[in-house]
Short mmCIF file of C-alpha atoms in Angstrom, two decimals:
data_model
loop_
_atom_site.label_atom_id
_atom_site.label_comp_id
_atom_site.label_asym_id
_atom_site.label_seq_id
_atom_site.Cartn_x
_atom_site.Cartn_y
_atom_site.Cartn_z
CA MET A 113 22.90 75.92 73.16
CA SER A 114 22.26 73.27 70.49
CA ALA A 115 19.01 73.17 68.55
CA PRO A 116 16.81 70.25 69.80
CA HIS A 117 16.67 67.02 67.54
CA LEU A 118 13.67 66.25 65.59
CA PRO A 119 11.96 62.91 66.60
CA LYS A 120 12.98 59.95 64.34
CA VAL A 121 10.11 58.59 62.16
CA ALA A 122 10.34 55.14 60.78
CA GLY A 123 12.13 55.03 57.47
CA ILE A 124 13.17 58.78 57.60
CA ASP A 125 16.34 60.16 58.98
CA PRO A 126 15.64 63.81 60.22
CA GLU A 127 19.39 64.85 59.85
CA VAL A 128 19.29 64.15 56.08
CA PRO A 129 18.36 67.45 54.46
CA VAL A 130 15.18 67.33 52.47
CA SER A 131 15.59 68.60 48.92
CA THR A 132 13.52 71.66 47.99
CA GLN A 133 13.52 70.67 44.39
CA THR A 134 10.43 68.52 43.11
CA ALA A 135 10.98 65.58 40.87
CA ALA A 136 10.36 65.99 37.24
CA PRO A 137 7.18 64.27 35.95
CA LEU A 138 7.28 61.14 34.31
CA ARG A 139 7.02 61.57 30.56
CA GLU A 140 7.49 57.92 29.39
CA ILE A 141 5.90 54.73 30.78
CA PRO A 142 8.47 52.25 31.81
CA ALA A 143 8.94 49.42 29.02
CA ALA A 144 6.98 46.15 29.66
CA PRO A 145 9.05 43.06 30.60
CA GLY A 146 10.79 41.62 27.52
CA ALA A 147 9.23 39.11 25.29
CA PHE A 148 11.81 36.45 26.77
CA ILE A 149 10.49 36.96 30.25
CA GLN A 150 6.75 36.77 28.90
CA ASP A 151 7.38 33.72 27.14
CA ARG A 152 9.01 32.00 30.00
CA LEU A 153 6.19 32.82 32.46
CA ALA A 154 3.75 31.57 29.81
CA GLY A 155 5.56 28.29 29.63
CA TRP A 156 5.56 27.94 33.47
CA VAL A 157 1.81 28.51 33.49
CA SER A 158 1.27 25.99 30.69
CA ASP A 159 3.61 23.30 32.34
CA LEU A 160 1.72 23.85 35.86
CA THR A 161 -1.54 23.60 34.04
CA THR A 162 -0.67 20.45 32.26
CA LEU A 163 0.82 18.87 35.34
CA HIS A 164 -2.45 19.83 37.51
CA GLU A 165 -4.73 18.19 34.68
CA LEU A 166 -2.62 15.10 34.67
CA THR A 167 -2.55 14.71 38.42
CA GLU A 168 -6.49 15.34 38.60
CA ARG A 169 -7.08 12.67 36.08
CA LEU A 170 -4.86 10.13 38.24
CA ALA A 171 -6.50 11.02 41.30
CA ALA A 172 -9.98 10.39 39.84
CA THR A 173 -9.03 6.60 39.17
CA ALA A 174 -10.32 4.27 41.64
CA THR A 175 -8.75 0.99 40.63
CA LEU A 176 -4.94 -0.02 40.44
CA ASP A 177 -5.22 -0.94 36.86
CA ALA A 178 -6.88 2.16 35.79
CA ALA A 179 -4.21 4.25 37.68
CA LEU A 180 -1.33 2.24 36.08
CA ASN A 181 -2.81 2.85 32.65
CA GLU A 182 -3.12 6.68 33.45
CA LEU A 183 0.28 6.78 34.64
CA LEU A 184 1.95 5.20 31.42
CA HIS A 185 -0.29 7.48 29.20
CA ALA A 186 0.60 10.74 31.10
CA GLY A 187 4.26 9.95 31.41
CA ALA A 188 4.52 9.18 27.76
CA ALA A 189 2.85 12.59 26.99
CA LEU A 190 5.40 14.48 29.60
CA VAL A 191 8.43 12.95 27.93
CA GLY A 192 7.29 12.98 24.36
CA ALA A 193 7.32 9.21 23.72
CA ARG A 194 4.86 6.89 22.03
CA ARG A 195 5.37 3.59 23.85
CA GLY A 196 6.14 2.61 27.31
CA LEU A 197 6.38 -0.19 29.79
CA LEU A 198 5.75 -0.35 33.76
CA VAL A 199 6.51 -2.72 36.26
CA LEU A 200 5.10 -2.62 39.79
CA GLU A 201 6.79 -4.77 42.33
CA ARG A 202 7.04 -3.79 45.93
CA ALA A 203 10.18 -4.87 47.72
CA GLY A 204 9.42 -7.52 50.43
CA SER A 205 5.85 -8.06 49.22
CA THR A 206 4.19 -11.31 48.44
CA THR A 207 2.12 -9.86 45.83
CA PRO A 208 3.29 -11.00 42.28
CA SER A 209 4.71 -8.11 40.15
CA THR A 210 2.53 -6.28 37.58
CA THR A 211 3.70 -5.60 34.13
CA LEU A 212 1.72 -3.13 31.82
CA GLY A 213 2.62 -2.03 28.40
CA LEU A 214 1.65 0.92 26.32
CA GLY A 215 1.66 0.45 22.65
CA LEU A 216 3.25 -2.96 23.02
CA GLY A 217 1.51 -6.21 22.43
CA PRO A 218 1.89 -9.38 24.29
CA ALA A 219 4.42 -10.75 21.78
CA ASP A 220 6.58 -7.40 22.29
CA LEU A 221 6.54 -7.79 26.02
CA GLY A 222 7.61 -11.32 25.61
CA HIS A 223 10.67 -10.19 23.68
CA LEU A 224 11.47 -7.63 26.38
CA GLU A 225 11.35 -10.25 29.04
CA THR A 226 14.10 -12.28 27.25
CA VAL A 227 16.58 -9.46 27.77
CA GLU A 228 18.67 -9.71 30.97
CA ARG A 229 17.18 -7.51 33.45
CA SER A 230 20.48 -5.83 34.64
CA ALA A 231 21.21 -4.96 30.87
CA THR A 232 18.19 -2.51 30.72
CA ALA A 233 17.68 0.83 32.05
CA LEU A 234 14.49 -0.32 33.70
CA GLY A 235 16.19 -3.09 35.36
CA ARG A 236 18.80 -0.79 36.73
CA VAL A 237 16.18 1.49 38.10
CA LEU A 238 14.37 -1.30 39.82
CA ASP A 239 17.19 -3.15 41.33
CA GLY A 240 19.57 -0.18 41.96
CA PRO A 241 20.05 1.31 45.43
CA PRO A 242 17.41 3.58 46.43
CA ASP A 243 19.61 6.43 47.21
CA ALA A 244 21.39 6.29 43.94
CA ALA A 245 21.44 9.46 41.52
CA ASP A 246 19.50 7.00 38.97
CA ALA A 247 16.85 6.23 41.53
CA ARG A 248 16.02 9.99 41.70
CA ASP A 249 16.61 11.26 38.15
CA GLY A 250 15.93 8.41 36.05
CA ILE A 251 18.17 6.97 33.31
CA ALA A 252 18.16 8.30 29.79
CA THR A 253 19.67 6.39 26.96
CA PRO A 254 19.66 8.69 24.07
CA ASP A 255 21.00 6.53 21.34
CA LEU A 256 20.69 2.67 22.17
CA LEU A 257 21.84 1.37 18.84
CA GLY A 258 24.91 3.60 18.92
CA ASP A 259 26.00 2.21 22.34
CA GLN A 260 28.95 -0.08 21.69
CA ASP A 261 28.59 -1.56 25.14
CA LEU A 262 24.92 -2.48 24.66
CA ASP A 263 23.95 -6.12 25.55
CA PRO A 264 23.63 -8.10 22.20
CA ARG A 265 20.22 -9.40 22.98
CA HIS A 266 19.01 -5.98 24.05
CA ARG A 267 20.25 -4.64 20.75
CA GLU A 268 18.54 -7.29 18.81
CA VAL A 269 15.00 -6.88 20.64
CA ALA A 270 15.32 -3.02 20.20
CA THR A 271 15.82 -3.52 16.40
CA ARG A 272 12.99 -5.97 16.29
CA LEU A 273 10.65 -3.54 18.08
CA GLY A 274 11.87 -0.49 16.44
CA TYR A 275 12.87 1.68 19.27
CA ALA A 276 16.14 3.79 19.39
CA ALA A 277 16.18 5.41 22.70
CA SER A 278 14.56 5.15 26.22
CA TYR A 279 14.10 6.88 29.38
CA ALA A 280 13.60 5.17 32.62
CA LEU A 281 12.13 6.39 35.88
CA PRO A 282 11.65 4.84 39.41
CA LEU A 283 8.24 4.94 40.99
CA ALA A 284 9.33 5.96 44.35
CA SER A 285 8.75 8.48 47.15
CA GLU A 286 10.01 8.95 50.67
CA ALA A 287 6.70 7.70 52.29
CA ALA A 288 5.93 4.85 50.02
CA GLY A 289 9.39 3.82 49.13
CA ARG A 290 10.16 2.19 45.74
CA LEU A 291 7.04 0.48 44.17
CA GLY A 292 8.44 -0.10 40.64
CA GLY A 293 9.55 1.65 37.69
CA ALA A 294 8.58 2.78 34.11
CA VAL A 295 10.36 3.20 30.88
CA TRP A 296 9.31 5.01 27.60
CA PHE A 297 10.75 4.19 24.37
CA TYR A 298 11.52 6.74 21.46
CA ASP A 299 11.42 5.61 17.84
CA GLU A 300 14.34 7.97 16.99
CA PRO A 301 17.53 8.67 19.00
CA GLY A 302 16.61 11.44 21.65
CA GLU A 303 16.00 12.04 25.35
CA PRO A 304 13.67 14.33 27.43
CA SER A 305 14.80 17.88 28.15
CA GLU A 306 15.69 18.99 31.58
CA LYS A 307 12.15 20.48 31.92
CA GLN A 308 10.42 17.34 30.75
CA ARG A 309 12.46 15.36 33.34
CA HIS A 310 11.36 17.82 36.09
CA LEU A 311 7.82 17.53 35.28
CA VAL A 312 7.67 13.72 34.87
CA GLY A 313 9.69 13.59 38.18
CA LEU A 314 7.00 15.50 39.98
CA TYR A 315 4.24 13.69 38.54
CA ALA A 316 5.86 9.99 39.18
CA ARG A 317 6.31 10.96 42.87
CA TYR A 318 2.59 11.95 43.11
CA ALA A 319 1.68 8.85 41.21
CA THR A 320 3.67 6.57 43.59
CA GLU A 321 1.72 7.89 46.57
CA HIS A 322 -1.57 7.28 44.79
CA LEU A 323 -0.46 3.70 43.72
CA ALA A 324 0.55 3.02 47.29
CA ARG A 325 -2.82 4.01 48.67
CA LEU A 326 -4.64 1.78 45.89
CA THR A 327 -2.39 -1.09 46.38
CA GLU A 328 -3.29 -1.21 50.22
CA LEU A 329 -6.91 -0.56 49.32
CA GLU A 330 -6.97 -3.61 47.00
CA ARG A 331 -5.08 -5.71 49.34
CA ALA A 332 -7.80 -4.93 52.02
CA ARG A 333 -10.69 -5.60 49.73
CA ALA A 334 -8.97 -9.08 48.67
CA ASP A 335 -8.63 -9.99 52.37
CA ILE A 336 -12.26 -8.90 53.03
CA ALA A 337 -13.44 -10.89 50.14
CA THR A 338 -11.52 -13.92 51.22
CA VAL A 339 -12.87 -13.89 54.72
CA ALA A 340 -16.36 -13.49 53.37
CA GLU A 341 -15.89 -16.60 51.11
CA GLU A 342 -14.51 -18.66 53.98
CA LEU A 343 -17.67 -17.91 55.97
CA LEU A 344 -19.98 -19.32 53.25
CA PRO A 345 -20.40 -22.94 51.99
CA SER A 346 -17.14 -24.07 50.27
CA ARG A 347 -19.44 -26.32 48.10
CA LEU A 348 -23.02 -26.86 47.62
CA PRO A 349 -24.60 -30.19 48.69
CA ARG A 350 -25.81 -32.87 46.08
CA ILE A 351 -29.24 -34.03 46.77
CA PRO A 352 -31.21 -36.40 44.53
CA GLY A 353 -34.01 -34.52 42.73
CA VAL A 354 -32.50 -31.02 42.94
CA ARG A 355 -29.52 -29.01 41.54
CA LEU A 356 -28.15 -25.98 43.20
CA ALA A 357 -26.19 -22.89 41.99
CA ALA A 358 -25.14 -19.80 43.92
CA ARG A 359 -23.27 -16.41 43.11
CA HIS A 360 -22.04 -14.18 45.83
CA ARG A 361 -20.10 -10.90 45.69
CA THR A 362 -19.09 -8.88 48.67
CA GLY A 363 -18.87 -5.10 48.71
CA PRO A 364 -15.50 -3.34 49.01
CA GLN A 365 -16.09 -2.70 52.74
CA GLY A 366 -17.24 -6.14 53.52
CA GLY A 367 -20.90 -6.79 54.29
CA GLY A 368 -23.32 -9.26 55.88
CA ASP A 369 -25.18 -10.85 53.06
CA TRP A 370 -24.94 -14.70 53.08
CA TYR A 371 -26.49 -17.98 51.92
CA ASP A 372 -26.54 -21.69 52.99
CA ALA A 373 -27.67 -25.01 51.62
CA LEU A 374 -27.29 -28.03 53.95
CA PRO A 375 -28.49 -31.50 53.68
CA LEU A 376 -31.07 -32.57 56.28
CA PRO A 377 -32.39 -35.93 57.45
CA ASP A 378 -34.60 -38.15 55.19
CA HIS A 379 -33.00 -36.69 52.08
CA ALA A 380 -34.41 -32.95 52.89
CA LEU A 381 -32.65 -30.05 52.11
CA GLY A 382 -32.45 -26.63 53.95
CA LEU A 383 -32.00 -23.35 51.98
CA ALA A 384 -31.39 -19.96 53.59
CA VAL A 385 -30.33 -16.49 52.62
CA GLY A 386 -30.02 -13.33 54.90
CA SER A 387 -28.52 -10.19 55.50
CA VAL A 388 -27.12 -8.56 58.49
CA GLY A 389 -27.33 -4.82 58.95
CA GLY A 390 -24.10 -2.67 58.48
CA SER A 391 -20.90 -3.30 56.70
CA GLY A 392 -17.22 -4.07 57.72
CA PRO A 393 -15.66 -6.68 59.90
CA SER A 394 -18.33 -6.35 62.54
CA ALA A 395 -21.07 -7.22 60.21
CA MET A 396 -19.09 -10.11 58.60
CA ALA A 397 -18.53 -11.52 62.10
CA ALA A 398 -22.12 -11.21 62.91
CA MET A 399 -22.99 -12.87 59.65
CA GLY A 400 -20.78 -15.77 60.51
CA ARG A 401 -22.28 -16.26 63.94
CA LEU A 402 -25.92 -15.99 62.51
CA ARG A 403 -25.36 -18.53 59.78
CA ALA A 404 -23.87 -21.06 62.28
CA SER A 405 -26.77 -20.72 64.59
CA LEU A 406 -29.27 -21.16 61.76
CA ARG A 407 -27.49 -24.33 60.60
CA ALA A 408 -27.76 -25.79 64.24
CA TYR A 409 -31.43 -24.85 64.56
CA ALA A 410 -32.19 -26.10 61.16
CA VAL A 411 -30.57 -29.55 62.01
CA MET A 412 -32.86 -29.72 65.20
CA GLU A 413 -36.15 -28.54 63.85
CA GLY A 414 -35.70 -27.73 60.08
CA GLU A 415 -39.01 -29.15 58.98
CA ASP A 416 -40.64 -26.25 60.91
CA PRO A 417 -39.04 -23.10 59.42
CA VAL A 418 -41.15 -20.81 61.70
CA ALA A 419 -39.39 -22.52 64.84
CA VAL A 420 -35.97 -22.13 63.29
CA LEU A 421 -36.47 -18.36 62.73
CA SER A 422 -38.13 -17.96 66.01
CA ASP A 423 -34.98 -19.37 67.80
CA LEU A 424 -32.84 -17.28 65.65
CA GLU A 425 -34.73 -14.13 66.51
CA LEU A 426 -34.46 -14.99 70.29
CA LEU A 427 -30.65 -15.60 70.09
CA LEU A 428 -30.09 -12.41 68.28
CA ARG A 429 -32.19 -10.34 70.66
CA LEU A 430 -30.36 -11.75 73.77
CA THR A 431 -26.87 -11.75 72.33
CA GLU A 432 -26.77 -8.81 70.00
CA PRO A 433 -29.83 -6.40 70.92
CA ALA A 434 -28.50 -3.59 68.75
CA ARG A 435 -28.15 -5.86 65.63
CA THR A 436 -30.98 -6.35 63.11
CA ALA A 437 -31.05 -8.89 60.34
CA THR A 438 -33.31 -10.38 57.61
CA ALA A 439 -33.49 -14.02 56.94
CA LEU A 440 -35.45 -16.60 54.81
CA PHE A 441 -35.45 -20.32 55.43
CA ALA A 442 -36.87 -22.99 53.34
CA TYR A 443 -37.36 -26.75 53.98
CA CYS A 444 -37.35 -28.62 50.99
CA GLU A 445 -38.33 -32.32 50.14
CA PRO A 446 -37.10 -32.75 46.57
CA ALA A 447 -38.70 -36.11 46.11
CA ALA A 448 -42.12 -34.86 46.99
CA ARG A 449 -41.20 -31.39 45.37
CA LYS A 450 -42.50 -29.76 48.50
CA VAL A 451 -41.17 -26.47 49.97
CA VAL A 452 -42.10 -24.86 53.19
CA LEU A 453 -40.55 -21.45 53.95
CA ALA A 454 -40.70 -18.71 56.46
CA GLY A 455 -39.12 -15.16 56.15
CA ALA A 456 -38.27 -12.43 58.56
CA GLY A 457 -38.24 -8.90 56.67
CA HIS A 458 -36.68 -10.78 53.60
CA THR A 459 -37.54 -10.45 49.81
CA PRO A 460 -39.83 -13.16 48.53
CA PRO A 461 -38.45 -16.07 46.36
CA LEU A 462 -39.11 -16.17 42.57
CA VAL A 463 -40.38 -19.49 40.85
CA LEU A 464 -39.37 -19.67 37.10
CA GLY A 465 -40.50 -22.43 34.79
CA ASP A 466 -41.85 -23.18 31.43
CA ARG A 467 -45.38 -22.05 32.35
CA ARG A 468 -44.92 -19.42 35.01
CA CYS A 469 -42.59 -16.72 36.44
CA GLU A 470 -43.87 -15.41 39.63
CA TYR A 471 -43.09 -14.42 43.17
CA VAL A 472 -44.05 -16.73 45.99
CA GLU A 473 -46.68 -14.93 48.31
CA THR A 474 -45.09 -14.95 51.76
CA THR A 475 -46.42 -13.52 54.75
CA LEU A 476 -45.10 -10.21 56.06
CA SER A 477 -42.87 -10.03 59.01
CA ALA A 478 -40.48 -7.62 60.65
CA PRO A 479 -36.80 -8.42 60.56
CA LEU A 480 -34.88 -10.25 63.20
CA GLY A 481 -34.27 -8.21 66.29
CA MET A 482 -37.46 -6.07 65.66
CA LEU A 483 -39.98 -8.81 66.71
CA ALA A 484 -41.92 -8.71 69.93
CA CYS A 485 -43.29 -12.04 69.04
CA TRP A 486 -43.55 -14.16 65.94
CA GLU A 487 -46.81 -14.00 64.31
CA ALA A 488 -46.08 -14.78 60.62
CA PRO A 489 -46.77 -18.22 59.55
CA SER A 490 -45.00 -20.31 57.16
CA VAL A 491 -45.97 -20.76 53.62
CA GLU A 492 -45.89 -24.06 51.47
CA PHE A 493 -45.83 -24.50 47.79
CA SER A 494 -45.00 -27.19 45.16
CA PRO A 495 -42.53 -26.40 42.36
CA ALA A 496 -43.31 -28.41 39.24
CA PRO A 497 -40.86 -30.56 37.49
CA GLY A 498 -38.29 -28.33 35.68
CA GLU A 499 -38.97 -25.38 37.76
CA THR A 500 -36.22 -23.22 39.57
CA VAL A 501 -36.66 -21.29 42.68
CA LEU A 502 -34.53 -18.28 42.96
CA LEU A 503 -33.59 -16.91 46.52
CA TYR A 504 -31.63 -13.59 46.68
CA THR A 505 -30.86 -10.70 48.91
CA ASP A 506 -32.01 -7.03 48.50
CA GLY A 507 -28.39 -6.14 47.57
CA LEU A 508 -29.32 -7.40 44.12
CA LEU A 509 -32.19 -5.08 43.90
CA ARG A 510 -30.37 -2.09 45.44
CA ARG A 511 -27.38 -2.44 43.00
CA THR A 512 -29.69 -1.52 40.18
CA GLY A 513 -30.20 2.04 41.44
CA ASP A 514 -33.79 1.79 40.80
CA ALA A 515 -36.60 2.20 43.27
CA MET A 516 -37.63 -1.15 44.88
CA ASP A 517 -40.93 -1.68 43.09
CA ARG A 518 -39.18 -1.02 39.73
CA ALA A 519 -36.25 -3.41 40.83
CA PHE A 520 -38.64 -6.15 41.58
CA ALA A 521 -40.39 -5.61 38.15
CA ARG A 522 -36.83 -5.65 36.56
CA LEU A 523 -35.98 -8.82 38.42
CA HIS A 524 -39.22 -10.62 37.30
CA SER A 525 -38.41 -9.45 33.58
CA ALA A 526 -34.83 -10.70 33.95
CA ALA A 527 -36.05 -14.05 34.96
CA ALA A 528 -38.79 -14.29 32.46
CA SER A 529 -36.19 -13.77 29.68
CA VAL A 530 -34.20 -16.69 30.43
CA PRO A 531 -34.02 -18.80 27.31
CA LYS A 532 -35.79 -21.99 27.44
CA ALA A 533 -32.70 -23.89 26.61
CA ASP A 534 -31.12 -22.60 29.89
CA ARG A 535 -33.98 -22.93 32.21
CA HIS A 536 -33.01 -26.67 33.30
CA ASP A 537 -29.45 -25.36 34.42
CA PRO A 538 -29.44 -23.33 37.70
CA ALA A 539 -26.02 -21.83 37.06
CA ALA A 540 -27.21 -20.53 33.55
CA VAL A 541 -30.33 -19.11 35.19
CA THR A 542 -28.54 -17.25 37.79
CA ASP A 543 -25.98 -15.96 35.41
CA HIS A 544 -28.49 -14.74 33.05
CA VAL A 545 -30.44 -12.80 35.86
CA LEU A 546 -27.34 -11.28 36.91
CA ARG A 547 -26.25 -9.96 33.42
CA ALA A 548 -29.79 -8.71 32.99
CA MET A 549 -29.94 -6.94 36.14
CA LEU A 550 -26.48 -5.68 36.52
CA PRO A 551 -24.98 -5.04 32.98
CA ASP A 552 -21.73 -3.64 34.49
CA GLY A 553 -21.02 -6.70 36.29
CA LEU A 554 -20.72 -7.77 39.90
CA ASP A 555 -17.51 -6.25 40.72
CA ARG A 556 -18.21 -2.75 40.32
CA SER A 557 -15.98 -0.83 42.64
CA ASP A 558 -18.43 2.12 43.44
CA SER A 559 -21.25 -0.11 44.74
CA THR A 560 -21.14 -0.98 48.47
CA GLU A 561 -23.92 -3.60 48.28
CA ASP A 562 -23.37 -7.24 48.57
CA VAL A 563 -25.20 -9.62 46.18
CA VAL A 564 -26.38 -13.07 46.87
CA VAL A 565 -28.41 -15.34 44.42
CA LEU A 566 -29.16 -18.93 45.22
CA ALA A 567 -30.98 -21.21 42.60
CA ALA A 568 -32.56 -24.47 43.32
CA HIS A 569 -33.79 -26.42 40.18
CA PHE A 570 -36.15 -29.15 40.80
CA ASP A 571 -36.01 -32.23 38.45
#
């Protein structure tokens, strides 16, 4: 009778005899990995850290120009070059190409443009088949002047600009396609190492995705700005006794701030500013409807601003009950220098002249869409000869980042500081006020507020 088999345990074969001898204790600690392996690991960590920092800096860019500049500088650092050239041109796009240089002045770029495109590595990267090896790995020209087949004009330009080698890389990815290409120039013969090519290739693919997003974002912003401008007056009317100037900027998402100036019977003039709540296409569409409706009411009963805004309130409450808006309408008789205005939740106008700079005392009223009945009467005042009436939306105040009381004080100070030589030019008045209120300019990409300023100078 055979002996019973011992049960099998995972990883142990019971039929293999177990040695009765114990292993000798370790008397020496195993040697650490060699210096070569340590150096290689340290190099990998350093490369990954550098790549991470560069991609983080690129991701922080919010505009296309900033991203292109960052890409050129980062690529030059990765391949060890001092100068470079980038061309952004998406196939099939109606957007004109963008050319940007690093360490190259306008005259240098002009010289480079005289070289036939097919004779340069950048041209071959831009025009070659997307699936070609060059389109993936880039084109290195380690010794331009030593190349016997180099285009004579290219040789002349390289000698003039003082570069002896180049490395061109496409800006392409599977998702975004090919957006353009970049080339970096070396002062001496040379080319990037295999490791440098790998790192700059990884960076370029990430940069391409980022550039594609920014390109679409800027195209959308341009479309929104175009639509917003089309909804506003294409030109301001010319009425004897008064001169007009307007400045308007739409936020990146599209907003509902608007203005209008329309001639009325008997040489009168209607001025209006307003703001629709919300942002985006819906607010822009509501702004267009509100402005068109106010124009119709102003033509019918413009001499009574309260009636105009009352009709507008009723229309908004019946057609768009979930929408609110602010508005201010002023009926002006320039010959008599008489202004009658009414406002619904809107900021008061500012009067600027040689002897005064003050806000017009308007009656308080809730915004349109929030009124049970109209109770705020109109206000009448007479601007003196040479005075300017400044209408604006609260976006001008909000863009300052200050509390509203401080923003009002800042606007008053900005208007009061207009040089006397400029106070008879409404365009100069608006520009000075905007510079004083918004030192960073109207086109800040990080602001979502619309800005409207409308100035009427009475002769």
